[in-house]
PDB file of C-alpha atoms in Angstrom:
ATOM      1  CA  MET A  47      -6.449  14.597  -8.123  1.00 84.00           C
ATOM      2  CA  LEU A  48      -3.787  12.088  -7.132  1.00 97.00           C
ATOM      3  CA  LYS A  49      -1.251  10.801 -10.132  1.00 98.00           C
ATOM      4  CA  SER A  50       0.038   8.448  -9.182  1.00 98.00           C
ATOM      5  CA  ILE A  51       2.246   5.718  -6.429  1.00 98.00           C
ATOM      6  CA  TYR A  52       5.601   7.121  -5.108  1.00 98.00           C
ATOM      7  CA  ILE A  53       5.952   5.141  -1.548  1.00 98.00           C
ATOM      8  CA  VAL A  54       4.640   2.471   0.844  1.00 98.00           C
ATOM      9  CA  THR A  55       6.041   3.607   4.524  1.00 98.00           C
ATOM     10  CA  ILE A  56       6.443  -0.207   6.697  1.00 98.00           C
ATOM     11  CA  LEU A  57       7.353  -0.778   9.548  1.00 98.00           C
ATOM     12  CA  VAL A  58       9.763  -3.911  10.065  1.00 98.00           C
ATOM     13  CA  MET A  59      11.288  -4.869  13.984  1.00 98.00           C
ATOM     14  CA  SER A  60      15.150  -6.190  11.686  1.00 98.00           C
ATOM     15  CA  LEU A  61      15.506  -3.452   8.629  1.00 98.00           C
ATOM     16  CA  GLY A  62      18.407  -6.128   7.822  1.00 97.00           C
ATOM     17  CA  ARG A  63      15.649  -9.920   8.368  1.00 98.00           C
ATOM     18  CA  SER A  64      13.520  -7.564   5.641  1.00 98.00           C
ATOM     19  CA  GLU A  65      15.558  -6.393   2.872  1.00 98.00           C
ATOM     20  CA  GLN A  66      16.898  -9.393   2.819  1.00 98.00           C
ATOM     21  CA  ALA A  67      13.624 -11.057   2.425  1.00 98.00           C
ATOM     22  CA  TYR A  68      12.375  -9.067  -0.499  1.00 98.00           C
ATOM     23  CA  GLU A  69      15.937  -8.848  -2.431  1.00 98.00           C
ATOM     24  CA  SER A  70      15.942 -12.713  -2.480  1.00 98.00           C
ATOM     25  CA  ASN A  71      12.379 -12.576  -2.857  1.00 98.00           C
ATOM     26  CA  LEU A  72      11.377 -10.431  -4.992  1.00 98.00           C
ATOM     27  CA  ASP A  73      13.869  -9.304  -6.783  1.00 98.00           C
ATOM     28  CA  TYR A  74      13.831  -5.445  -5.420  1.00 98.00           C
ATOM     29  CA  GLN A  75      17.162  -3.645  -4.633  1.00 98.00           C
ATOM     30  CA  ALA A  76      18.115  -1.085  -2.317  1.00 98.00           C
ATOM     31  CA  VAL A  77      18.796   2.009  -3.306  1.00 98.00           C
ATOM     32  CA  ALA A  78      18.935   4.061  -0.359  1.00 98.00           C
ATOM     33  CA  ARG A  79      19.235   4.125   3.356  1.00 98.00           C
ATOM     34  CA  GLY A  80      19.843   6.276   6.422  1.00 97.00           C
ATOM     35  CA  THR A  81      17.915   7.500   9.231  1.00 98.00           C
ATOM     36  CA  LEU A  82      14.985   9.587   9.231  1.00 97.00           C
ATOM     37  CA  SER A  83      16.235  13.017   9.555  1.00 97.00           C
ATOM     38  CA  THR A  84      13.687  15.771  12.161  1.00 96.00           C
ATOM     39  CA  ASP A  85      13.055  17.304   9.131  1.00 95.00           C
ATOM     40  CA  MET A  86      11.399  13.891   7.104  1.00 96.00           C
ATOM     41  CA  ALA A  87      10.057  13.000  11.014  1.00 97.00           C
ATOM     42  CA  ARG A  88       8.433  16.351  11.199  1.00 94.00           C
ATOM     43  CA  ALA A  89       6.650  16.063   8.084  1.00 95.00           C
ATOM     44  CA  TRP A  90       5.497  12.838   9.501  1.00 96.00           C
ATOM     45  CA  GLN A  91       4.944  14.463  12.680  1.00 96.00           C
ATOM     46  CA  ALA A  92       6.136  11.949  14.920  1.00 97.00           C
ATOM     47  CA  PRO A  93       8.645  13.582  15.891  1.00 97.00           C
ATOM     48  CA  ALA A  94      10.197   9.786  18.001  1.00 98.00           C
ATOM     49  CA  ALA A  95      11.078   8.793  14.911  1.00 98.00           C
ATOM     50  CA  VAL A  96      14.120  11.040  14.514  1.00 98.00           C
ATOM     51  CA  GLY A  97      17.041   8.099  13.450  1.00 98.00           C
ATOM     52  CA  ALA A  98      15.216   5.822  13.100  1.00 98.00           C
ATOM     53  CA  PRO A  99      16.642   3.405  10.176  1.00 98.00           C
ATOM     54  CA  TRP A 100      15.402   2.810   6.847  1.00 98.00           C
ATOM     55  CA  VAL A 101      16.029   1.882   3.975  1.00 98.00           C
ATOM     56  CA  LEU A 102      14.233   2.604   0.432  1.00 98.00           C
ATOM     57  CA  LEU A 103      13.853  -0.283  -2.359  1.00 98.00           C
ATOM     58  CA  ARG A 104      12.569  -0.835  -5.590  1.00 98.00           C
ATOM     59  CA  PRO A 105      11.329  -3.355  -7.943  1.00 98.00           C
ATOM     60  CA  ASP A 106      13.744  -4.476 -10.521  1.00 97.00           C
ATOM     61  CA  SER A 107      11.653  -3.820 -14.336  1.00 98.00           C
ATOM     62  CA  ALA A 108      13.366  -0.138 -11.884  1.00 97.00           C
ATOM     63  CA  SER A 109      10.241   1.439 -11.766  1.00 97.00           C
ATOM     64  CA  ASP A 110      10.002   4.289  -9.694  1.00 97.00           C
ATOM     65  CA  VAL A 111       7.346   3.037  -7.221  1.00 98.00           C
ATOM     66  CA  TYR A 112       9.206   1.999  -4.209  1.00 98.00           C
ATOM     67  CA  ILE A 113       8.570   0.139  -0.961  1.00 98.00           C
ATOM     68  CA  ARG A 114      10.195   1.901   1.981  1.00 98.00           C
ATOM     69  CA  MET A 115      10.707  -0.260   5.677  1.00 98.00           C
ATOM     70  CA  VAL A 116      11.474   2.224   8.662  1.00 98.00           C
ATOM     71  CA  GLN A 117      12.585   0.204  11.737  1.00 98.00           C
ATOM     72  CA  THR A 118      10.446   0.187  15.247  1.00 98.00           C
ATOM     73  CA  PRO A 119      10.773  -1.875  18.277  1.00 98.00           C
ATOM     74  CA  ASP A 120       7.213  -2.646  17.676  1.00 97.00           C
ATOM     75  CA  THR A 121       4.282  -1.999  15.552  1.00 96.00           C
ATOM     76  CA  GLY A 122       1.921  -2.312  18.202  1.00 96.00           C
ATOM     77  CA  ASN A 123      -1.674  -3.322  17.740  1.00 97.00           C
ATOM     78  CA  TYR A 124      -1.039  -4.027  14.388  1.00 97.00           C
ATOM     79  CA  ALA A 125      -3.111  -7.297  12.546  1.00 96.00           C
ATOM     80  CA  PRO A 126      -3.693  -7.805   8.784  1.00 96.00           C
ATOM     81  CA  MET A 127      -6.905  -6.665   8.341  1.00 96.00           C
ATOM     82  CA  LYS A 128      -8.009  -6.704  12.533  1.00 97.00           C
ATOM     83  CA  THR A 129      -6.719  -2.674  11.870  1.00 97.00           C
ATOM     84  CA  LEU A 130      -7.932   0.665  10.098  1.00 98.00           C
ATOM     85  CA  GLY A 131      -6.047   2.017   7.572  1.00 98.00           C
ATOM     86  CA  TRP A 132      -3.475   0.897   5.366  1.00 98.00           C
ATOM     87  CA  ASN A 133      -3.830  -3.584   4.833  1.00 97.00           C
ATOM     88  CA  ALA A 134      -3.163  -4.407   1.681  1.00 98.00           C
ATOM     89  CA  ILE A 135       0.103  -3.631  -0.951  1.00 98.00           C
ATOM     90  CA  GLU A 136      -0.779  -5.466  -4.244  1.00 98.00           C
ATOM     91  CA  ILE A 137       2.533  -5.675  -6.000  1.00 98.00           C
ATOM     92  CA  GLN A 138       2.619  -6.359 -10.010  1.00 98.00           C
ATOM     93  CA  ALA A 139       3.967 -10.367 -10.673  1.00 98.00           C
ATOM     94  CA  ARG A 140       4.019 -12.163 -14.065  1.00 97.00           C
ATOM     95  CA  ASP A 141       3.438 -15.465 -12.429  1.00 97.00           C
ATOM     96  CA  PRO A 142       1.874 -16.246  -8.993  1.00 98.00           C
ATOM     97  CA  ASP A 143       1.934 -19.787  -9.289  1.00 97.00           C
ATOM     98  CA  ARG A 144       5.640 -20.180  -9.888  1.00 97.00           C
ATOM     99  CA  LEU A 145       6.726 -17.543  -7.434  1.00 97.00           C
ATOM    100  CA  GLN A 146       4.693 -19.053  -4.500  1.00 96.00           C
ATOM    101  CA  GLN A 147       7.247 -22.256  -5.056  1.00 96.00           C
ATOM    102  CA  SER A 148       9.702 -19.744  -4.673  1.00 96.00           C
ATOM    103  CA  LEU A 149       8.678 -17.740  -1.572  1.00 97.00           C
ATOM    104  CA  ASP A 150      10.690 -17.982   1.291  1.00 96.00           C
ATOM    105  CA  SER A 151       8.621 -19.843   4.286  1.00 95.00           C
ATOM    106  CA  GLU A 152      10.841 -18.670   6.816  1.00 95.00           C
ATOM    107  CA  SER A 153      10.067 -15.229   5.591  1.00 97.00           C
ATOM    108  CA  PHE A 154       6.801 -15.549   3.586  1.00 98.00           C
ATOM    109  CA  GLU A 155       2.955 -17.053   4.628  1.00 97.00           C
ATOM    110  CA  ILE A 156       0.738 -17.806   1.427  1.00 97.00           C
ATOM    111  CA  ILE A 157      -2.677 -17.155   3.735  1.00 96.00           C
ATOM    112  CA  GLY A 158      -4.063 -17.381  -0.587  1.00 94.00           C
ATOM    113  CA  LYS A 159      -3.302 -19.687  -2.851  1.00 95.00           C
ATOM    114  CA  PRO A 160      -3.631 -18.528  -6.468  1.00 97.00           C
ATOM    115  CA  ALA A 161      -6.437 -17.518  -7.646  1.00 94.00           C
ATOM    116  CA  TYR A 162      -8.805 -15.480 -10.076  1.00 93.00           C
ATOM    117  CA  LEU A 163     -10.044 -12.741  -9.018  1.00 87.00           C
ATOM    118  CA  THR A 164     -12.574 -12.142 -11.669  1.00 83.00           C
ATOM    119  CA  ASP A 165     -15.249 -14.394 -13.461  1.00 81.00           C
ATOM    120  CA  GLN A 166     -12.742 -13.662 -17.129  1.00 84.00           C
ATOM    121  CA  GLN A 167     -10.184 -14.903 -15.684  1.00 91.00           C
ATOM    122  CA  ASN A 168      -8.156 -12.531 -16.071  1.00 94.00           C
ATOM    123  CA  ILE A 169      -6.435 -11.111 -13.024  1.00 96.00           C
ATOM    124  CA  ARG A 170      -4.895 -14.202 -11.107  1.00 97.00           C
ATOM    125  CA  ALA A 171      -3.567 -13.159  -7.944  1.00 97.00           C
ATOM    126  CA  MET A 172      -1.408 -15.315  -3.994  1.00 97.00           C
ATOM    127  CA  GLN A 173      -1.837 -12.688  -0.335  1.00 97.00           C
ATOM    128  CA  VAL A 174       0.709 -13.963   1.358  1.00 98.00           C
ATOM    129  CA  LEU A 175       1.743 -11.985   5.500  1.00 98.00           C
ATOM    130  CA  GLY A 176       5.557 -11.061   5.233  1.00 98.00           C
ATOM    131  CA  PRO A 177       8.423 -10.706   7.879  1.00 98.00           C
ATOM    132  CA  ASP A 178       6.665  -8.437  10.125  1.00 97.00           C
ATOM    133  CA  GLN A 179       2.841 -10.150   9.161  1.00 97.00           C
ATOM    134  CA  GLU A 180       2.170  -7.123   6.301  1.00 98.00           C
ATOM    135  CA  LEU A 181      -0.312  -8.330   3.995  1.00 98.00           C
ATOM    136  CA  LEU A 182       0.996  -8.425   0.468  1.00 98.00           C
ATOM    137  CA  TYR A 183      -1.274  -9.335  -3.063  1.00 98.00           C
ATOM    138  CA  LEU A 184       0.930 -10.521  -6.088  1.00 98.00           C
ATOM    139  CA  THR A 185      -1.002 -10.144  -8.350  1.00 98.00           C
ATOM    140  CA  HIS A 186      -0.027 -11.117 -12.492  1.00 98.00           C
ATOM    141  CA  VAL A 187      -2.219  -8.804 -14.762  1.00 97.00           C
ATOM    142  CA  ILE A 188      -3.226 -11.071 -18.070  1.00 96.00           C
ATOM    143  CA  ASP A 189      -4.292  -8.732 -20.290  1.00 94.00           C
ATOM    144  CA  PRO A 190      -4.717  -5.157 -18.631  1.00 94.00           C
ATOM    145  CA  ALA A 191      -6.894  -4.487 -22.041  1.00 92.00           C
ATOM    146  CA  LEU A 192      -9.381  -6.318 -20.316  1.00 91.00           C
ATOM    147  CA  SER A 193     -10.096  -4.943 -16.804  1.00 92.00           C
ATOM    148  CA  THR A 194     -12.260  -1.752 -16.349  1.00 91.00           C
ATOM    149  CA  PHE A 195     -10.402  -0.327 -14.908  1.00 95.00           C
ATOM    150  CA  ASN A 196      -6.435   1.112 -16.093  1.00 96.00           C
ATOM    151  CA  ILE A 197      -4.215  -0.944 -13.645  1.00 97.00           C
ATOM    152  CA  GLY A 198      -1.343  -1.978 -16.300  1.00 96.00           C
ATOM    153  CA  THR A 199       1.050  -5.110 -16.013  1.00 97.00           C
ATOM    154  CA  ALA A 200       4.255  -6.408 -14.888  1.00 98.00           C
ATOM    155  CA  GLN A 201       7.209  -5.689 -16.460  1.00 97.00           C
ATOM    156  CA  SER A 202       9.134  -7.802 -14.253  1.00 98.00           C
ATOM    157  CA  TRP A 203       9.569 -11.089 -12.113  1.00 97.00           C
ATOM    158  CA  VAL A 204       7.680  -8.501 -10.206  1.00 98.00           C
ATOM    159  CA  ASP A 205       7.261  -5.560 -10.753  1.00 98.00           C
ATOM    160  CA  ARG A 206       5.677  -1.717  -8.640  1.00 98.00           C
ATOM    161  CA  VAL A 207       2.893  -1.115  -6.334  1.00 98.00           C
ATOM    162  CA  PHE A 208      -0.297  -0.705  -8.646  1.00 98.00           C
ATOM    163  CA  ILE A 209      -3.409  -1.142  -5.892  1.00 98.00           C
ATOM    164  CA  MET A 210      -2.945   0.203  -1.526  1.00 98.00           C
ATOM    165  CA  VAL A 211      -6.042  -1.593  -0.227  1.00 98.00           C
ATOM    166  CA  LEU A 212      -7.737   0.972   2.554  1.00 98.00           C
ATOM    167  CA  GLY A 213     -10.016  -0.369   5.301  1.00 98.00           C
ATOM    168  CA  THR A 214     -12.797   1.081   6.579  1.00 98.00           C
ATOM    169  CA  ALA A 215     -14.960   1.414   8.957  1.00 96.00           C
ATOM    170  CA  ASP A 216     -17.064   4.376   7.442  1.00 97.00           C
ATOM    171  CA  ILE A 217     -16.911   3.679   3.338  1.00 98.00           C
ATOM    172  CA  GLY A 218     -19.146   6.585   2.959  1.00 97.00           C
ATOM    173  CA  ALA A 219     -16.586   9.364   4.734  1.00 97.00           C
ATOM    174  CA  THR A 220     -13.974   7.993   3.378  1.00 98.00           C
ATOM    175  CA  SER A 221     -14.986   8.148  -0.154  1.00 97.00           C
ATOM    176  CA  ARG A 222     -16.158  12.041   0.575  1.00 97.00           C
ATOM    177  CA  PHE A 223     -12.835  12.875   2.333  1.00 97.00           C
ATOM    178  CA  TYR A 224     -10.617  11.584  -0.975  1.00 97.00           C
ATOM    179  CA  LYS A 225     -13.426  13.991  -2.748  1.00 97.00           C
ATOM    180  CA  GLU A 226     -13.380  16.528  -1.159  1.00 95.00           C
ATOM    181  CA  ILE A 227     -10.128  17.323   0.057  1.00 95.00           C
ATOM    182  CA  LEU A 228      -7.847  15.093  -2.823  1.00 95.00           C
ATOM    183  CA  ASP A 229     -10.518  15.679  -5.739  1.00 95.00           C
ATOM    184  CA  GLN A 230     -10.117  11.935  -5.831  1.00 96.00           C
ATOM    185  CA  ASP A 231     -12.576  10.635  -8.644  1.00 95.00           C
ATOM    186  CA  ILE A 232     -14.531   7.415  -6.525  1.00 97.00           C
ATOM    187  CA  SER A 233     -16.582   4.736  -8.499  1.00 97.00           C
ATOM    188  CA  GLY A 234     -18.600   2.648  -5.543  1.00 95.00           C
ATOM    189  CA  PRO A 235     -19.739   0.736  -3.273  1.00 97.00           C
ATOM    190  CA  TRP A 236     -19.975  -2.076  -4.927  1.00 96.00           C
ATOM    191  CA  PRO A 237     -21.167  -6.015  -3.563  1.00 96.00           C
ATOM    192  CA  TYR A 238     -18.029  -7.662  -3.648  1.00 93.00           C
ATOM    193  CA  ARG A 239     -16.924 -11.180  -1.785  1.00 93.00           C
ATOM    194  CA  ILE A 240     -13.276 -10.529  -0.026  1.00 93.00           C
ATOM    195  CA  SER A 241     -13.005 -14.512   0.710  1.00 91.00           C
ATOM    196  CA  VAL A 242      -9.184 -13.337   2.748  1.00 93.00           C
ATOM    197  CA  LEU A 243     -11.331 -10.738   4.674  1.00 96.00           C
ATOM    198  CA  SER A 244     -13.784 -13.313   5.610  1.00 95.00           C
ATOM    199  CA  ARG A 245     -10.845 -15.766   6.953  1.00 93.00           C
ATOM    200  CA  ALA A 246      -8.495 -13.182   8.364  1.00 95.00           C
ATOM    201  CA  TRP A 247     -12.536 -12.446  10.892  1.00 96.00           C
ATOM    202  CA  GLY A 248     -13.550 -16.374  11.179  1.00 95.00           C
ATOM    203  CA  LYS A 249     -16.381 -14.997   8.419  1.00 95.00           C
ATOM    204  CA  ASP A 250     -18.139 -17.604   5.874  1.00 95.00           C
ATOM    205  CA  GLU A 251     -15.855 -17.441   2.518  1.00 89.00           C
ATOM    206  CA  ASN A 252     -19.191 -15.797   0.508  1.00 91.00           C
ATOM    207  CA  SER A 253     -20.152 -13.193   2.753  1.00 95.00           C
ATOM    208  CA  ILE A 254     -19.813  -9.325   1.207  1.00 96.00           C
ATOM    209  CA  TYR A 255     -18.315  -6.096   1.635  1.00 97.00           C
ATOM    210  CA  ASP A 256     -18.850  -3.030   0.575  1.00 98.00           C
ATOM    211  CA  LEU A 257     -15.487  -2.075  -2.078  1.00 98.00           C
ATOM    212  CA  SER A 258     -15.369   1.820  -3.738  1.00 98.00           C
ATOM    213  CA  ILE A 259     -12.235   1.890  -6.145  1.00 98.00           C
ATOM    214  CA  ALA A 260     -10.704   5.289  -6.985  1.00 98.00           C
ATOM    215  CA  GLN A 261      -8.819   5.605 -10.095  1.00 98.00           C
ATOM    216  CA  LEU A 262      -5.209   7.891  -9.970  1.00 98.00           C
ATOM    217  CA  GLN A 263      -4.510   9.016 -12.815  1.00 97.00           C
ATOM    218  CA  GLU A 264      -1.916   6.734 -13.847  1.00 98.00           C
ATOM    219  CA  ALA A 265      -1.747   2.746 -13.736  1.00 98.00           C
ATOM    220  CA  PHE A 266      -1.828   2.961 -10.101  1.00 98.00           C
ATOM    221  CA  LEU A 267      -5.475   2.166  -8.219  1.00 98.00           C
ATOM    222  CA  ILE A 268      -7.147   2.616  -4.247  1.00 98.00           C
ATOM    223  CA  GLU A 269      -9.389  -0.312  -2.636  1.00 98.00           C
ATOM    224  CA  ILE A 270     -11.734   0.992   0.314  1.00 98.00           C
ATOM    225  CA  ASP A 271     -13.262  -1.839   2.440  1.00 98.00           C
ATOM    226  CA  GLN A 272     -15.885  -1.207   4.029  1.00 98.00           C
ATOM    227  CA  TYR A 273     -14.376  -3.660   6.867  1.00 98.00           C
ATOM    228  CA  PRO A 274     -16.253  -5.557  10.118  1.00 96.00           C
ATOM    229  CA  GLU A 275     -17.488  -3.342  12.431  1.00 94.00           C
ATOM    230  CA  GLU A 276     -15.438  -4.702  15.093  1.00 96.00           C
ATOM    231  CA  ALA A 277     -12.199  -3.593  13.598  1.00 97.00           C
ATOM    232  CA  GLU A 278     -10.082  -1.015  15.786  1.00 96.00           C
ATOM    233  CA  PRO A 279      -8.451   1.861  15.681  1.00 97.00           C
ATOM    234  CA  ARG A 280      -4.433   1.302  13.926  1.00 97.00           C
ATOM    235  CA  SER A 281      -2.905   2.306  17.474  1.00 97.00           C
ATOM    236  CA  LEU A 282       0.324   4.106  17.145  1.00 97.00           C
ATOM    237  CA  SER A 283       4.448   2.571  17.547  1.00 98.00           C
ATOM    238  CA  THR A 284       6.412   3.337  20.289  1.00 98.00           C
ATOM    239  CA  ILE A 285       8.509   5.985  16.965  1.00 98.00           C
ATOM    240  CA  GLY A 286       4.862   7.378  16.203  1.00 98.00           C
ATOM    241  CA  LEU A 287       3.989   5.785  13.324  1.00 98.00           C
ATOM    242  CA  PRO A 288       0.922   3.461  12.665  1.00 97.00           C
ATOM    243  CA  GLY A 289       2.413   0.211  13.076  1.00 97.00           C
ATOM    244  CA  GLY A 290       3.006  -2.575   9.289  1.00 97.00           C
ATOM    245  CA  PRO A 291       1.995  -0.931   6.238  1.00 98.00           C
ATOM    246  CA  ALA A 292       2.351   2.540   7.859  1.00 98.00           C
ATOM    247  CA  MET A 293       1.659   5.436   5.424  1.00 98.00           C
ATOM    248  CA  VAL A 294       1.167   5.800   1.064  1.00 98.00           C
ATOM    249  CA  SER A 295       3.659   8.793  -0.735  1.00 98.00           C
ATOM    250  CA  PHE A 296       1.246   9.377  -3.292  1.00 98.00           C
ATOM    251  CA  ARG A 297       2.663  12.018  -7.030  1.00 98.00           C
ATOM    252  CA  VAL A 298       0.670  14.517  -7.006  1.00 97.00           C
ATOM    253  CA  GLY A 299       1.013  17.633  -9.886  1.00 94.00           C
ATOM    254  CA  SER A 300       0.214  20.439  -7.211  1.00 93.00           C
ATOM    255  CA  LEU A 301       0.797  20.630  -3.176  1.00 94.00           C
ATOM    256  CA  ASP A 302      -1.223  24.406  -3.471  1.00 92.00           C
ATOM    257  CA  GLN A 303      -5.477  22.774  -3.163  1.00 89.00           C
ATOM    258  CA  VAL A 304      -4.861  20.524  -0.628  1.00 92.00           C
ATOM    259  CA  SER A 305      -2.445  22.209   1.113  1.00 92.00           C
ATOM    260  CA  THR A 306      -5.665  25.473   1.146  1.00 90.00           C
ATOM    261  CA  ARG A 307      -8.084  22.740   1.804  1.00 90.00           C
ATOM    262  CA  SER A 308      -7.282  21.115   4.487  1.00 89.00           C
ATOM    263  CA  GLY A 309      -4.664  24.104   6.035  1.00 89.00           C
ATOM    264  CA  ALA A 310      -1.353  21.545   5.952  1.00 90.00           C
ATOM    265  CA  SER A 311       1.827  22.941   5.074  1.00 90.00           C
ATOM    266  CA  PRO A 312       4.110  21.790   3.100  1.00 94.00           C
ATOM    267  CA  VAL A 313       8.178  20.877   4.238  1.00 94.00           C
ATOM    268  CA  ASN A 314      10.560  20.187   1.584  1.00 94.00           C
ATOM    269  CA  LEU A 315      12.690  17.276   1.508  1.00 96.00           C
ATOM    270  CA  THR A 316      16.313  16.717   0.598  1.00 95.00           C
ATOM    271  CA  GLU A 317      16.064  12.595   1.068  1.00 95.00           C
ATOM    272  CA  ALA A 318      16.058   9.870  -1.237  1.00 96.00           C
ATOM    273  CA  PRO A 319      13.597  10.037  -3.499  1.00 97.00           C
ATOM    274  CA  TYR A 320      12.319  13.077  -2.727  1.00 97.00           C
ATOM    275  CA  ASN A 321      15.401  15.064  -3.877  1.00 95.00           C
ATOM    276  CA  GLY A 322      14.267  18.946  -3.293  1.00 95.00           C
ATOM    277  CA  GLN A 323      10.365  17.605  -3.469  1.00 96.00           C
ATOM    278  CA  SER A 324       7.832  18.924  -0.892  1.00 96.00           C
ATOM    279  CA  SER A 325       5.682  16.700   0.864  1.00 96.00           C
ATOM    280  CA  LEU A 326       2.345  17.516   2.924  1.00 96.00           C
ATOM    281  CA  LEU A 327       0.812  15.056   5.903  1.00 97.00           C
ATOM    282  CA  LEU A 328      -2.560  13.927   5.893  1.00 97.00           C
ATOM    283  CA  ARG A 329      -4.319  11.632   8.033  1.00 97.00           C
ATOM    284  CA  GLY A 330      -7.832  10.118   6.461  1.00 97.00           C
ATOM    285  CA  PRO A 331     -10.675   8.677   8.798  1.00 97.00           C
ATOM    286  CA  SER A 332      -9.208   5.417   9.163  1.00 96.00           C
ATOM    287  CA  GLY A 333      -5.905   6.614  10.763  1.00 96.00           C
ATOM    288  CA  GLU A 334      -4.599   5.885   7.480  1.00 98.00           C
ATOM    289  CA  LEU A 335      -1.393   8.476   6.672  1.00 98.00           C
ATOM    290  CA  ILE A 336      -1.196   9.889   3.774  1.00 98.00           C
ATOM    291  CA  GLU A 337       1.926  12.178   2.018  1.00 98.00           C
ATOM    292  CA  LEU A 338       1.200  14.275  -1.484  1.00 98.00           C
ATOM    293  CA  VAL A 339       4.649  14.734  -2.831  1.00 98.00           C
ATOM    294  CA  GLY A 340       4.571  17.993  -5.407  1.00 96.00           C
ATOM    295  CA  PRO A 341       6.908  20.269  -6.623  1.00 91.00           C
ATOM    296  CA  ALA A 342       8.192  22.984  -4.615  1.00 76.00           C
ATOM    297  CA  PRO A 343       6.236  25.770  -3.490  1.00 67.00           C
TER     298      PRO A 343
END
């Protein structure tokens, strides 16, 4: 079973521009940088990515949950909520209403103003597009004790990623994959109104979509959304990774069971934040890249 979200990897066209945007607007801090080694590119099954510049960012809370930006000449056919795979990065924040006033409009486009997401008015969030059209939810969990799921609350002005949203063409097949290969419990599906998704497709904002939730062992979730049938598979960029939110890395206690079930072999990595841990890459039913990180065998 997945323990926690560890790293969210985003493809960006300009590493300097995107790093500056996250540092100055979201108080994220660079903790490591470099170029993709042969070992990392092999672990990600993307040999063309060797030499691509990257930077690792951490929230001001110093939580060990990272956003990794990798520079690429292009992002393929990526379009937020229009292509399948990892689509939204949900980040804990203390006050979305104040945050929207301080965001640099040249770096972040607000596409959903702060609003309550639950009838209990316990979760308030806004949606923005980042410098490379990556979709961010900036979310205040007012009282985590009132939530159905274990998600925690922000420990800094803008804190860690705590939910990743996956857009899928077949929510049933995706749920089975996470259950059978990753031994992950899945709740749902439930009918749910996702206004930002409806707006992206020009649909009535009261449109209903199937939604399932995977609760990780710690205070993290995966949200699985059934996307409209017109949503396209995400193509690979020039460096061999999907555009936008390209990959999500999860901590696991052991890679042995997943390696046996999937037939994939772990690779030992020395770069930060792996520091000698092993990485195992899977590709989910919607083309999403899933990296599992655990102790070296």
